[in-house]
C-alpha positions as CSV (number, residue, x, y, z in Angstrom):
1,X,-17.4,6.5,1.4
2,X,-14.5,6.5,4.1
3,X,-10.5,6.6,2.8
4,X,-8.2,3.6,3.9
5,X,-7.0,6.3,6.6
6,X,-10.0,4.8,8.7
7,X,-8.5,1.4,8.5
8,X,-5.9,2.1,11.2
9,X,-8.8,2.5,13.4
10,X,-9.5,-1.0,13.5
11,X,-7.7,-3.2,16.2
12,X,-7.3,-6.0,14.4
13,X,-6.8,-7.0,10.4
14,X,-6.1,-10.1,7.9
15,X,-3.1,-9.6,6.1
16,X,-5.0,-10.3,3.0
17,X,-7.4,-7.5,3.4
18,X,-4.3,-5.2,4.0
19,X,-2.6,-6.4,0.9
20,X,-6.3,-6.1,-1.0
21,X,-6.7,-2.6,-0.2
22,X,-2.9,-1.7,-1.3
23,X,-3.3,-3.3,-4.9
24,X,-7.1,-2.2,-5.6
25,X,-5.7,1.6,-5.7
26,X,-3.2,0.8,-7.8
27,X,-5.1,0.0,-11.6
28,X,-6.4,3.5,-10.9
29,X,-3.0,5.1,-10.3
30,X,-1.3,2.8,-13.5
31,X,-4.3,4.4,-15.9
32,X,-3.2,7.5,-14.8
33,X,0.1,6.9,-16.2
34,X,-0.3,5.0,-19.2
35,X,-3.8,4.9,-20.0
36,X,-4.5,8.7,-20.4
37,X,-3.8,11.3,-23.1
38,X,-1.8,12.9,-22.2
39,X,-0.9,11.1,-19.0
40,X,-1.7,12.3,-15.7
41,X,0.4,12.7,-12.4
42,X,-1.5,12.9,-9.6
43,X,1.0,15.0,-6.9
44,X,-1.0,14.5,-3.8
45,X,-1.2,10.5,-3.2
46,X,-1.4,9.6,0.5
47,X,-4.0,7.5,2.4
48,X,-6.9,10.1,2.9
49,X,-7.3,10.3,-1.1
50,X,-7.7,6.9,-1.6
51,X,-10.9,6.0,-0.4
52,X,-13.5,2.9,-0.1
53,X,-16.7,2.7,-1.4
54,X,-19.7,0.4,0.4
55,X,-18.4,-2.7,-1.1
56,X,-14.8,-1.3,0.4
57,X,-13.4,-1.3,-3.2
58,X,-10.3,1.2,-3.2
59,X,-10.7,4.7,-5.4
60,X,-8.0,6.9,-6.2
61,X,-9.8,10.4,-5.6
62,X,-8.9,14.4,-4.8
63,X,-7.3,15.3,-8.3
64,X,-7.3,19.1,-7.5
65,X,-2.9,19.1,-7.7
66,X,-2.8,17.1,-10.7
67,X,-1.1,17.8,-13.9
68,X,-0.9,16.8,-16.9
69,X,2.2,15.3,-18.3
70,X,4.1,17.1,-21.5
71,X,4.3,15.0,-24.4
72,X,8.1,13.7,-25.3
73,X,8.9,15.9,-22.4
74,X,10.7,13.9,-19.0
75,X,9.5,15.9,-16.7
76,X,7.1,19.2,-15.4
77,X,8.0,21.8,-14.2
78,X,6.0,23.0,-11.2
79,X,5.5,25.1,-8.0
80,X,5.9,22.2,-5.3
81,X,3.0,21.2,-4.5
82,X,1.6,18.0,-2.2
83,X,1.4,16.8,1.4
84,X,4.5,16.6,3.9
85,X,5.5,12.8,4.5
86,X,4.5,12.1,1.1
87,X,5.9,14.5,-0.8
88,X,9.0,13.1,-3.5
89,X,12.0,14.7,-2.2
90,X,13.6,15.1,-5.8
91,X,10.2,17.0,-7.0
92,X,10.7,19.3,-3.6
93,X,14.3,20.2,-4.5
94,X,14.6,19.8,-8.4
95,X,10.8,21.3,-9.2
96,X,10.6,18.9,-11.7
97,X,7.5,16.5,-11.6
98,X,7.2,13.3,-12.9
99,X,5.3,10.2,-12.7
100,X,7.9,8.7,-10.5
101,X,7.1,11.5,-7.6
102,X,3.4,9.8,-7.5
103,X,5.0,6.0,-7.0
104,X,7.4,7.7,-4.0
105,X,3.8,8.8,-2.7
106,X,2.6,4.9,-3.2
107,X,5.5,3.9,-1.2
108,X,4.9,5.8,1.8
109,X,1.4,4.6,1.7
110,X,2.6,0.7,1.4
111,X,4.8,1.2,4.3
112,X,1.6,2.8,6.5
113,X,-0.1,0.1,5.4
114,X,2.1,-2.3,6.6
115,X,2.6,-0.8,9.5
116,X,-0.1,1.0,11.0
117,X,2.2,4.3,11.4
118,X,1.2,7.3,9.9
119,X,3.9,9.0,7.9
120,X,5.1,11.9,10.1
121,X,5.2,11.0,13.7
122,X,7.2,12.5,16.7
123,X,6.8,9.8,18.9
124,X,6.6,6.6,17.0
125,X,10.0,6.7,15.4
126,X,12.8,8.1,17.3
127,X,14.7,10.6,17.9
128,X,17.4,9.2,14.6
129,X,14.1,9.2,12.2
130,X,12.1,11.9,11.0
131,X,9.4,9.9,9.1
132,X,8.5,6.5,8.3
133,X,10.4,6.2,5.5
134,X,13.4,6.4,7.9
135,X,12.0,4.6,10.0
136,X,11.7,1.5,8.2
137,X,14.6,1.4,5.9
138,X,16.7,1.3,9.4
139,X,14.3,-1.9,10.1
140,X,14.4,-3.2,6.8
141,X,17.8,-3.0,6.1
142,X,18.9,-4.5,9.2
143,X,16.5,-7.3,8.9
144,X,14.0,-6.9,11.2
145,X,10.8,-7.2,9.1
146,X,9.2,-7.6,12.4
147,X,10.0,-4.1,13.5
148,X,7.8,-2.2,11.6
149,X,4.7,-4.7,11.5
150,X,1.7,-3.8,12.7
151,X,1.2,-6.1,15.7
152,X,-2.1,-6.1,15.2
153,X,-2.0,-8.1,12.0
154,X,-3.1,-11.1,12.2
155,X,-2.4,-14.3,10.3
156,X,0.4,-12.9,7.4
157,X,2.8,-14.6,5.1
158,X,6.7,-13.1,6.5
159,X,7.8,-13.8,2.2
160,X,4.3,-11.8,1.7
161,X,5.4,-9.3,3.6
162,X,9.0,-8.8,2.7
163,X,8.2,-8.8,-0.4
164,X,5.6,-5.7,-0.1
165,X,8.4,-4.0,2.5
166,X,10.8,-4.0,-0.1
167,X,9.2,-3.1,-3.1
168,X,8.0,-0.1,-1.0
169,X,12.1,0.7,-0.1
170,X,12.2,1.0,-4.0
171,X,9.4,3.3,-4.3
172,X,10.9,5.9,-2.0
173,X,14.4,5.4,-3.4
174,X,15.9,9.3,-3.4
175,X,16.1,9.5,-6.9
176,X,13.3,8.2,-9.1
177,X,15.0,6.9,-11.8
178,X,16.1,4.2,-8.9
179,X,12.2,3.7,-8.3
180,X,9.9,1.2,-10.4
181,X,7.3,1.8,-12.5
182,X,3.3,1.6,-10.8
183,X,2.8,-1.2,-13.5
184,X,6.1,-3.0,-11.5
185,X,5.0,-2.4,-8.3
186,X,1.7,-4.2,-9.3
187,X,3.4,-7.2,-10.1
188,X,5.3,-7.3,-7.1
189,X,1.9,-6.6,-4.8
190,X,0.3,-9.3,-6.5
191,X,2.6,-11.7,-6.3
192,X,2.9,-11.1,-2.7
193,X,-1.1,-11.4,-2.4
194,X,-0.7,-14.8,-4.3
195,X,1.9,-16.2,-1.7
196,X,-0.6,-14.8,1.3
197,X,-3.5,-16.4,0.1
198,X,-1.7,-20.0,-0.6
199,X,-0.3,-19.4,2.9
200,X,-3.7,-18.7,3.9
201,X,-5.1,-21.7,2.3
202,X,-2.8,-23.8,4.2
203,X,-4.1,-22.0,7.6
204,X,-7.5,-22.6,6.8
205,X,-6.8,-26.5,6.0
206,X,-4.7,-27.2,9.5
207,X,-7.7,-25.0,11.1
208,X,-10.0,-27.9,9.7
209,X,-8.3,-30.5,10.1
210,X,-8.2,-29.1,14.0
211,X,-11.4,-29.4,13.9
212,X,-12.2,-32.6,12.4
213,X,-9.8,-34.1,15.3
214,X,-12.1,-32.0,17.9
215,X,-15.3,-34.0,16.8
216,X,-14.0,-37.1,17.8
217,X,-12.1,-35.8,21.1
218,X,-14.2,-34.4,24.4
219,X,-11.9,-31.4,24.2
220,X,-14.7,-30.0,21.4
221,X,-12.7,-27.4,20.5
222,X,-14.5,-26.7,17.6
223,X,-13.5,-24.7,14.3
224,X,-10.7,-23.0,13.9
225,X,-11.2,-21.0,10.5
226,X,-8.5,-18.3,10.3
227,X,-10.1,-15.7,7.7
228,X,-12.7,-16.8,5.1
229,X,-12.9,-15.2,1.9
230,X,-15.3,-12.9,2.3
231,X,-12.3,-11.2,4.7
232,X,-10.6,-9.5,1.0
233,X,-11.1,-7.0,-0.7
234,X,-12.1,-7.4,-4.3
235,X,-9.8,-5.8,-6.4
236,X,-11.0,-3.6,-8.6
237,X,-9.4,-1.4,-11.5
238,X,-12.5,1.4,-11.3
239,X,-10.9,5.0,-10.9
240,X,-13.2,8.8,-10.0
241,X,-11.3,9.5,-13.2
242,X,-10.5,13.0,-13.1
243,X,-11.6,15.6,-15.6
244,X,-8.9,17.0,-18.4
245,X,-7.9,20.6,-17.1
């Protein structure tokens, strides 16, 4: 089993595979929250916890930081604990934990995602940002979606896209009572998966209708398919649930 860290290796992805990946973590990180007793904070997301079986289904994994929320209680106190670059900012100052800090975490990882950064880096993002949350709120906020996109995706929705670089903004807003909710943030991702793959659809019908024109031209420049579906990832809601400590 290898974590979506390796995924950066590759040269070359579909957007949909990239947005597959993103929201197949997510059911695990939402039963955390509100499908355990008491519920569970997580305190060390980043992209070398989450990682992908042999059918490259997305597992939430490493729960040795976790801790387990207070009943009626807003927050938890805690020693900081977690992973520069991913670490909540208001948990680091206020020691207070809550679920919140783990959707900060998320966000960092959409925007790696999306990007192909990691989420400290000297050289990739200037000498005005420290980290890629930085990094891309300058881009994002400026408009340039385009900045921060890996150039190696291939074939992506821009709406898809902005969509999933701005409900990652949210997630690493300074204060998490700005942030959304992981059930929120799945609705956004899977709206923005929707939009890909009816933008892929369209792809894949100009591709064969490309190709149908070839047949009858001595060009033969034969088929043009642009991702088939066998490119995504299935989503799936599994979770290494942890064990009650």
């Amino acid at each position: 089993m290898g974590s979506v860290g390796v995924l950066f290796l590759f040269l070359s992805l579909y957007a949909g595979l990239l947005m597959d990946v993103s929201t197949a973590q997510m059911p695990g990180i939402e039963y955390l929250h509100t499908g355990c007793v008491p519920s569970i904070i997580h305190r060390d997301l980043k992209t070398s916890n989450i990682l992908l079986d042999k059918n490259m289904r997305a597992k939430v994994s490493d729960f040795g930081l976790s801790k387990l929320a207070v009943d009626g209680a807003s927050h938890v106190s805690s020693i900081v604990r977690g992973t520069v670059g991913y670490l909540d900012p208001e948990y680091y100052i206020s020691q207070q934990l809550t679920d919140k800090s783990d959707v900060y975490s998320f966000g960092v990882i959409l925007l790696e995602l999306i990007s192909g950064q990691e989420a400290i880096s000297n050289e990739s993002f200037g000498i005005n940002c420290r980290n890629i949350v930085q990094w891309a709120k300058m881009h994002i906020e400026s408009g340039d979606i385009q900045g921060i996109i890996d150039p190696s995706l291939h074939d992506y929705d821009i709406q898809s896209m902005w969509k999933i670089a701005e409900k990652a903004l949210m997630c690493v807003q300074p204060h998490g009572s700005m942030r959304p909710s992981i059930s929120e943030v799945i609705k956004e991702i899977q709206d923005a998966i929707t939009i890909e793959k009816g933008a892929e659809g369209v792809r894949e019908g100009s591709s064969d209708e490309i190709s149908r024109h070839s047949v009858h031209s001595s060009l033969n420049l034969g088929s043009l398919d642009l991702g088939a579906s066998e490119h995504y990832l299935s989503i799936d809601d599994s979770i290494a649930r942890p064990t009650a400590r």
